[in-house]
């Protein structure tokens, strides 16, 4: 897909080429534009980190590789992004890693409740799972560039929840298989809703509770339709940025190096931004009238029991690959 800006540039190059020979046209043809679908909105810290990544790639390649970010599912909806990149319909994209858990359980490891409920543990779990993630992506012609966690996950509702029984029968917004399963085990009724659709889903009554980060709560203006946030710190799911290997391999060596360097920088920046985000967006919730609740010991105990069940289910699904991840994580 040619961008009009490049056509203009090419036009300038053609004028120059008339005087200077064909060198200018060759330079124009070397410009590559990558359209990048992402699921979350522009105000989200992951999207902002991706914009900084794209900016860095542009700078490092002197503009020979330009990544145009299409946020909030505007180019491809979240459930379509992985396959769009696999098929080469987009060269690069972002997804929530655990969206792919129905393809392979290794992608679900970061959404097992209470397995790795802090940034240090989440980093360790990521390092333990990364080889398996890369192998599974590689089988589909995809390459992992970097991954960044969301802040810890807490329960939003229209009342205070002191025990799991308080969640019974609630229409519960889910964003992956694990949140769906957690809702079921808590006796709630799960419905998948993508982040851009959260405000409508709540205001029309399709859902009435959810588990997600302070980040997504604040970005969605949770105070318009919810009253309580329970800081359960259940897990830190990650987003990953990945490329179609064919598209990556078609880059020059200098461009490949620029992408990999910018990806490493984005990963580092993203983990730090996520930590800052946890505090700042929890404050935004408070400032807007949400009651932030330290969960009761009963609630934590009962959610932990659900976590145990889900951990056993995950291990049964993930088999040897899962056992290897847990082994690497615990050592
Ligand atoms: N926000 C995303 C995934 C996890 C999170 O904190 C969501 O709610 O869909």
PDB file of C-alpha atoms and ligand atoms in Angstrom, residues 40 96 150-151 153 173 175 195 198 211-213 216 237, ligand 1:
ATOM      1  CA  UNK A  40      -6.444  -0.791  22.123  1.00  0.00           C
ATOM      2  CA  UNK A  96      -3.007  -9.899  23.978  1.00  0.00           C
ATOM      3  CA  UNK A 150      -0.810  -4.859  31.795  1.00  0.00           C
ATOM      4  CA  UNK A 151      -1.041  -3.717  35.412  1.00  0.00           C
ATOM      5  CA  UNK A 153      -5.940  -7.450  37.350  1.00  0.00           C
ATOM      6  CA  UNK A 173     -17.238  -9.161  30.885  1.00  0.00           C
ATOM      7  CA  UNK A 175     -11.484 -10.808  27.398  1.00  0.00           C
ATOM      8  CA  UNK A 195     -11.999  -2.974  25.186  1.00  0.00           C
ATOM      9  CA  UNK A 198     -16.735  -1.780  27.100  1.00  0.00           C
ATOM     10  CA  UNK A 211     -11.797  -8.187  35.875  1.00  0.00           C
ATOM     11  CA  UNK A 212      -9.139  -6.010  34.260  1.00  0.00           C
ATOM     12  CA  UNK A 213      -6.441  -3.442  35.062  1.00  0.00           C
ATOM     13  CA  UNK A 216      -8.455  -0.347  31.144  1.00  0.00           C
ATOM     14  CA  UNK A 237      -1.413 -10.497  31.206  1.00  0.00           C
TER      15      UNK A 237
HETATM   16  N1  LIG B   1      -6.845  -4.811  29.712  1.00  0.00           N
HETATM   17  C1  LIG B   1      -7.214  -5.640  28.606  1.00  0.00           C
HETATM   18  C2  LIG B   1      -6.493  -6.927  28.820  1.00  0.00           C
HETATM   19  C3  LIG B   1      -6.016  -6.898  30.214  1.00  0.00           C
HETATM   20  C4  LIG B   1      -6.205  -5.495  30.659  1.00  0.00           C
HETATM   21  O1  LIG B   1      -5.786  -5.028  31.704  1.00  0.00           O
HETATM   22  C5  LIG B   1      -8.686  -5.906  28.595  1.00  0.00           C
HETATM   23  O2  LIG B   1      -9.374  -5.579  29.567  1.00  0.00           O
HETATM   24  O3  LIG B   1      -9.180  -6.469  27.621  1.00  0.00           O
END
